[in-house]
Coordinates of C-alpha atoms in Angstrom, one line a residue:
X1 CA 95.6 70.7 144.0
X2 CA 95.8 73.5 141.5
X3 CA 98.6 73.6 139.0
X4 CA 99.5 76.1 136.3
X5 CA 101.8 75.1 133.5
X6 CA 103.3 77.6 131.0
X7 CA 104.5 76.8 127.5
X8 CA 105.7 78.6 124.4
X9 CA 108.9 80.2 125.6
X10 CA 112.2 80.0 123.7
X11 CA 114.8 81.9 121.8
X12 CA 113.8 84.5 119.2
X13 CA 115.5 87.2 117.3
X14 CA 114.7 90.9 117.9
X15 CA 111.6 91.8 116.1
X16 CA 110.2 88.3 116.3
X17 CA 107.1 86.9 117.9
X18 CA 106.2 84.3 120.5
X19 CA 103.0 83.1 122.0
X20 CA 102.9 82.0 125.6
X21 CA 100.2 79.7 127.0
X22 CA 99.3 78.8 130.5
X23 CA 97.0 76.0 131.4
X24 CA 95.4 75.3 134.8
X25 CA 94.4 71.9 136.2
X26 CA 92.7 70.9 139.4
X27 CA 89.4 71.8 141.1
X28 CA 88.6 75.4 140.2
X29 CA 85.3 77.1 140.7
X30 CA 86.1 80.3 139.0
X31 CA 89.0 82.3 137.8
X32 CA 88.9 86.0 138.5
X33 CA 92.1 87.5 137.2
X34 CA 94.7 85.9 134.9
X35 CA 98.0 87.6 134.5
X36 CA 101.5 87.4 133.2
X37 CA 104.6 88.5 135.1
X38 CA 108.2 88.4 134.2
X39 CA 111.5 88.5 136.0
X40 CA 114.8 89.4 134.4
X41 CA 118.2 88.5 136.0
X42 CA 118.9 90.8 138.8
X43 CA 115.5 92.4 138.7
X44 CA 112.3 92.2 140.6
X45 CA 109.3 90.3 139.2
X46 CA 107.0 92.7 137.3
X47 CA 103.5 92.7 136.0
X48 CA 103.4 92.4 132.2
X49 CA 99.7 92.1 131.5
X50 CA 96.5 91.1 133.2
X51 CA 92.9 90.3 132.2
X52 CA 89.9 90.1 134.5
X53 CA 86.9 87.8 134.2
X54 CA 85.1 90.8 132.6
X55 CA 87.9 90.9 130.0
X56 CA 89.2 94.2 131.2
X57 CA 92.9 94.3 130.3
X58 CA 95.9 96.1 131.7
X59 CA 99.4 96.3 130.3
X60 CA 102.8 97.5 131.5
X61 CA 103.9 100.6 129.6
X62 CA 106.9 98.7 128.3
X63 CA 104.8 96.2 126.3
X64 CA 101.8 98.3 125.3
X65 CA 101.1 98.0 121.6
X66 CA 103.3 94.9 121.3
X67 CA 101.8 92.3 123.6
X68 CA 98.2 91.0 123.7
X69 CA 96.7 89.0 126.6
X70 CA 93.7 86.9 126.1
X71 CA 91.9 84.1 128.0
X72 CA 89.8 81.1 127.3
X73 CA 87.8 80.3 130.4
X74 CA 86.4 77.0 129.0
X75 CA 89.9 75.7 128.7
X76 CA 91.2 77.6 131.9
X77 CA 93.9 79.1 129.7
X78 CA 95.5 82.4 129.3
X79 CA 97.7 83.5 126.4
X80 CA 100.3 86.2 125.8
X81 CA 101.0 87.1 122.2
X82 CA 104.3 88.9 122.1
X83 CA 105.2 90.8 118.9
X84 CA 108.1 93.1 118.0
X85 CA 110.2 91.5 120.7
X86 CA 113.2 93.4 122.1
X87 CA 116.3 92.1 123.9
X88 CA 115.0 93.8 127.1
X89 CA 112.0 91.5 127.0
X90 CA 114.3 88.6 127.9
X91 CA 113.1 87.2 131.2
X92 CA 111.4 84.2 132.8
X93 CA 107.7 84.7 132.3
X94 CA 105.2 83.5 134.9
X95 CA 101.4 83.2 134.7
X96 CA 99.4 83.9 137.8
X97 CA 95.7 83.1 138.4
X98 CA 93.5 84.5 141.2
X99 CA 90.8 82.0 141.6
X100 CA 88.2 80.3 143.8
X101 CA 88.6 76.7 144.7
X102 CA 86.6 74.4 147.1
X103 CA 89.1 75.4 149.8
X104 CA 89.6 79.2 149.3
X105 CA 87.4 82.1 148.2
X106 CA 90.4 83.8 146.6
X107 CA 93.9 82.7 146.2
X108 CA 96.8 83.3 143.9
X109 CA 98.5 80.5 142.1
X110 CA 101.7 80.7 140.0
X111 CA 103.2 78.7 137.2
X112 CA 106.7 77.5 137.2
X113 CA 107.9 79.9 134.6
X114 CA 109.0 79.7 131.0
X115 CA 112.2 81.3 129.6
X116 CA 112.0 83.9 126.9
X117 CA 115.3 85.0 125.3
X118 CA 115.4 87.7 122.7
X119 CA 118.8 87.8 121.0
X120 CA 120.4 87.8 117.6

């Protein structure tokens, strides 16, 4: 009943920028935490950035100063602005929402992922 859809991934050269977006649909009462994760081939999924309903943000050390997370609650969207991209940022990026629905007080929902490839 709740779906998350990411967009904005693609191929970019080192030093370039991309902006990822994630949109939610379905019956949602409130969204607590919105986050971006990524998973590179052969590696575990890792947290990239998160933002709470109070707009407190948290970043992985590897992306601090380069990535910016933001949210638009009216649109139920979260964004990830990625600057100064490096080849090691190559991964599938997933959004995750922790939210309240008519059926659950708190549950995590994931998007299907969007590929980001940083290569010359």
